[in-house]
């Protein structure tokens, strides 16, 4: 069956749309701020090498300065101590970078409550309407938080941003066969998660279970609840704990 021929025809005819879920990378891209004494990552920055000038008369190029966990990025299991024996970002099999995805939209609730936590009961209710979470696929969690991405202060919101409860993080890691969790916030955990027990439960349980994370996604509102094909493309940084990634969703129209 000429699957790829059919797919390319559908893309050309607009019957399959490519939705970019990636936040633009610039020096203004919000980055995580951990409290002292913990180390913090740098902001993204371009360092110009030449711009059609004496340093390179016919070419423009830059060095980039970035953290692994800057902007829309991929968390590999080895990012967390619970996953320290797991894969680094270069070891993730390419076949896992193209996978199904579902979108759990709780923006209506999270809009009025920046500390909203998704619970097992919310996921169960979603499943009763839309079917089970995808085996080997992404759970994309929409909160509407991408609307705050233009301002680092607003995006971090003094540690108040929506996330997932400890119980739900454990359940997703241990009782479901999802590939990973994608969110719109600066990390996969809630703003208040440093104070949870355990701290950062999504990182702790999901990465410990060999699952992945995707952060700072946008445009989830343009996706249907089910039937999404997700393409996530971290760089194969050897030994890396994560990488900025382009994340694209293929959607039937
Ligand atoms: Mn990260």
Coordinates of C-alpha atoms and ligand atoms in Angstrom, one line a residue:
X1 CA 0.0 0.0 0.0
X2 CA 1.5 3.4 -1.0
X3 CA 1.1 4.9 2.4
X4 CA 3.7 7.7 2.0
X5 CA 2.4 8.6 -1.5
X6 CA -1.1 8.9 0.0
X7 CA 0.3 11.0 2.9
X8 CA 2.2 13.3 0.6
X9 CA -0.9 13.8 -1.6
X10 CA -3.0 14.6 1.5
X11 CA -0.4 17.1 2.7
X12 CA -0.3 18.7 -0.8
X13 CA -4.1 18.9 -0.9
X14 CA -4.4 20.3 2.7
X15 CA -6.3 17.2 3.9
X16 CA -3.4 16.7 6.3
X17 CA -2.2 19.9 8.0
X18 CA 1.2 20.4 9.7
X19 CA 0.8 22.3 13.0
X20 CA 4.0 23.7 14.5
X21 CA 3.9 23.2 18.3
X22 CA 7.3 24.8 18.7
X23 CA 8.0 28.1 20.6
X24 CA 10.5 30.4 18.7
X25 CA 14.0 30.4 20.2
X26 CA 15.4 33.8 21.1
X27 CA 17.1 35.6 24.0
X28 CA 13.6 36.3 25.2
X29 CA 12.5 32.7 25.4
X30 CA 11.6 32.0 29.0
X31 CA 13.9 29.7 30.9
X32 CA 13.4 27.8 34.2
X33 CA 14.7 29.6 37.3
X34 CA 15.6 27.3 40.2
X35 CA 16.1 28.9 43.7
X36 CA 19.6 29.0 45.3
X37 CA 21.8 27.0 45.8
X38 CA 20.8 25.2 42.5
X39 CA 22.6 25.9 39.2
X40 CA 20.6 27.6 36.5
X41 CA 20.6 27.3 32.7
X42 CA 21.5 30.2 30.4
X43 CA 19.1 32.1 28.1
X44 CA 19.3 31.3 24.4
X45 CA 21.7 33.7 22.6
X46 CA 23.1 34.2 19.1
X47 CA 26.8 35.2 18.8
X48 CA 27.4 36.5 15.3
X49 CA 30.4 35.2 13.5
X50 CA 30.0 37.2 10.2
X51 CA 27.3 39.0 8.4
X52 CA 28.4 39.5 4.8
X53 CA 31.3 41.6 6.2
X54 CA 35.1 41.4 6.6
X55 CA 34.7 38.3 8.8
X56 CA 32.9 36.5 6.0
X57 CA 32.1 38.6 3.0
X58 CA 29.5 36.3 1.4
X59 CA 28.0 34.6 4.4
X60 CA 26.0 35.1 7.6
X61 CA 26.3 32.7 10.5
X62 CA 26.2 32.5 14.3
X63 CA 27.3 30.4 17.2
X64 CA 24.4 29.6 19.5
X65 CA 24.5 29.6 23.2
X66 CA 21.8 27.5 24.8
X67 CA 20.9 25.1 27.5
X68 CA 19.6 21.6 26.7
X69 CA 16.4 22.5 28.5
X70 CA 15.7 25.8 26.7
X71 CA 12.4 26.7 25.0
X72 CA 10.5 23.8 23.4
X73 CA 12.6 20.9 24.4
X74 CA 12.8 17.1 24.9
X75 CA 13.6 15.6 28.3
X76 CA 15.5 12.3 28.2
X77 CA 15.3 9.7 31.0
X78 CA 18.8 10.4 32.1
X79 CA 17.8 14.0 33.0
X80 CA 16.5 12.8 36.4
X81 CA 18.3 10.8 39.1
X82 CA 15.5 8.2 38.9
X83 CA 16.4 7.6 35.2
X84 CA 20.1 7.9 35.6
X85 CA 20.6 4.3 34.1
X86 CA 18.2 5.2 31.2
X87 CA 18.7 6.7 27.8
X88 CA 20.4 9.9 27.1
X89 CA 18.9 12.1 24.4
X90 CA 21.1 10.7 21.6
X91 CA 20.1 7.1 22.5
X92 CA 16.4 7.7 21.9
X93 CA 15.4 5.4 19.0
X94 CA 14.3 7.4 15.9
X95 CA 11.2 5.3 15.7
X96 CA 10.0 6.8 18.9
X97 CA 10.3 10.4 17.6
X98 CA 7.2 9.8 15.4
X99 CA 4.3 8.7 17.5
X100 CA 0.5 9.1 18.1
X101 CA -0.7 11.8 20.5
X102 CA -3.8 12.8 22.3
X103 CA -4.7 16.2 23.7
X104 CA -6.2 16.6 27.1
X105 CA -7.6 20.2 27.2
X106 CA -8.1 21.6 30.6
X107 CA -7.5 25.2 29.7
X108 CA -11.0 26.2 30.9
X109 CA -10.1 25.2 34.4
X110 CA -6.5 26.2 34.5
X111 CA -7.3 29.6 33.1
X112 CA -9.0 30.5 36.4
X113 CA -6.6 28.5 38.6
X114 CA -2.8 28.8 37.8
X115 CA -2.2 26.1 40.5
X116 CA -4.5 23.6 38.8
X117 CA -3.3 20.0 39.0
X118 CA -4.5 17.3 36.6
X119 CA -5.6 14.3 38.6
X120 CA -6.2 10.6 37.8
X121 CA -9.9 11.3 37.9
X122 CA -9.5 14.0 35.1
X123 CA -7.7 11.6 32.9
X124 CA -10.2 8.8 33.6
X125 CA -13.1 11.2 32.7
X126 CA -11.3 12.1 29.5
X127 CA -10.7 8.4 28.6
X128 CA -14.4 7.7 29.1
X129 CA -15.2 10.2 26.4
X130 CA -12.3 9.7 24.0
X131 CA -10.9 6.3 24.6
X132 CA -7.7 5.1 26.2
X133 CA -4.4 6.9 26.2
X134 CA -2.3 5.8 23.3
X135 CA 0.0 2.9 23.7
X136 CA 3.4 4.2 22.9
X137 CA 2.1 7.7 22.3
X138 CA 2.2 11.2 23.8
X139 CA -0.2 12.7 26.3
X140 CA -0.3 16.4 25.4
X141 CA -1.7 18.4 28.3
X142 CA -3.3 21.7 27.3
X143 CA -3.7 24.4 30.0
X144 CA -3.7 27.6 27.8
X145 CA -0.4 28.5 29.5
X146 CA 1.2 29.2 26.1
X147 CA -0.7 32.5 26.2
X148 CA 1.8 33.7 28.8
X149 CA 5.0 32.8 26.8
X150 CA 5.8 36.4 25.7
X151 CA 7.0 37.4 29.2
X152 CA 9.3 35.3 31.4
X153 CA 7.8 36.8 34.6
X154 CA 4.3 36.0 33.5
X155 CA 5.3 32.6 32.2
X156 CA 7.0 31.6 35.5
X157 CA 4.4 33.5 37.5
X158 CA 6.3 33.2 40.8
X159 CA 6.0 29.5 40.9
X160 CA 2.3 29.3 40.1
X161 CA 1.7 27.4 36.9
X162 CA -0.5 24.4 36.2
X163 CA 0.7 20.8 36.3
X164 CA 0.0 17.3 37.3
X165 CA -0.7 15.9 40.8
X166 CA 1.8 13.5 42.5
X167 CA -0.7 10.7 42.3
X168 CA -1.5 11.2 38.7
X169 CA 2.2 11.5 37.8
X170 CA 2.9 8.2 39.5
X171 CA -0.2 6.6 37.8
X172 CA 0.8 7.8 34.3
X173 CA 4.3 6.5 34.8
X174 CA 3.5 3.1 36.3
X175 CA 0.0 2.2 35.1
X176 CA -0.1 3.6 31.5
X177 CA 1.9 2.8 28.4
X178 CA 2.3 6.4 27.2
X179 CA 5.5 7.3 25.5
X180 CA 5.7 10.6 27.3
X181 CA 4.1 13.8 28.5
X182 CA 4.0 17.1 26.6
X183 CA 3.1 20.4 28.3
X184 CA 2.9 24.2 27.5
X185 CA 4.7 25.3 30.7
X186 CA 8.4 25.7 31.3
X187 CA 8.8 22.2 32.5
X188 CA 6.6 19.1 32.7
X189 CA 6.0 19.7 36.4
X190 CA 3.7 22.3 38.1
X191 CA 5.2 25.6 39.3
X192 CA 4.7 24.5 42.9
X193 CA 6.2 21.0 42.3
X194 CA 9.6 21.8 44.1
X195 CA 7.5 21.5 47.3
X196 CA 5.7 18.3 46.4
X197 CA 6.6 14.9 47.8
X198 CA 8.5 13.7 45.9
X199 CA 9.6 17.0 44.4
X200 CA 9.1 17.3 40.6
X201 CA 6.9 14.2 40.5
X202 CA 6.5 14.2 36.7
X203 CA 10.2 14.2 36.2
X204 CA 10.8 11.7 39.0
X205 CA 8.2 9.1 38.0
X206 CA 8.0 9.5 34.2
X207 CA 11.7 9.8 33.5
X208 CA 12.3 7.1 36.0
X209 CA 10.0 4.8 34.0
X210 CA 11.9 5.5 30.8
X211 CA 9.3 7.9 29.4
X212 CA 10.0 11.3 27.9
X213 CA 9.0 14.9 28.3
X214 CA 8.2 17.8 25.9
X215 CA 7.8 21.3 27.2
X216 CA 6.9 24.8 26.1
X217 CA 4.5 23.6 23.4
X218 CA 2.1 26.0 21.8
X219 CA -0.8 25.7 19.4
X220 CA -2.3 22.7 21.1
X221 CA -5.7 24.4 20.7
X222 CA -5.4 23.7 16.9
X223 CA -5.3 20.0 17.5
X224 CA -8.2 17.5 17.9
X225 CA -8.4 15.4 21.1
X226 CA -7.3 12.2 19.2
X227 CA -5.8 11.2 15.9
X228 CA -2.7 13.4 16.0
X229 CA 0.7 12.2 14.6
X230 CA 3.5 13.9 16.5
X231 CA 7.0 14.4 15.2
X232 CA 9.5 15.4 18.0
X233 CA 13.1 16.0 16.9
X234 CA 15.6 16.6 19.7
X235 CA 19.3 16.9 18.5
X236 CA 21.3 13.8 19.1
X237 CA 23.6 15.4 21.7
X238 CA 25.9 12.6 22.8
X239 CA 25.4 12.1 26.5
X240 CA 22.9 14.9 26.6
X241 CA 20.0 15.1 29.1
X242 CA 17.7 16.8 26.7
X243 CA 17.7 19.1 23.7
X244 CA 15.7 21.9 22.1
X245 CA 13.4 20.3 19.6
X246 CA 11.1 21.1 16.7
X247 CA 7.8 19.6 17.5
X248 CA 5.3 19.2 14.6
X249 CA 1.8 17.7 14.7
X250 CA 0.1 16.1 11.6
X251 CA -3.6 16.5 11.7
X252 CA -6.4 15.4 9.3
X253 CA -8.7 18.2 8.2
Ligands
LIG1 MN1 13.6 19.8 30.7

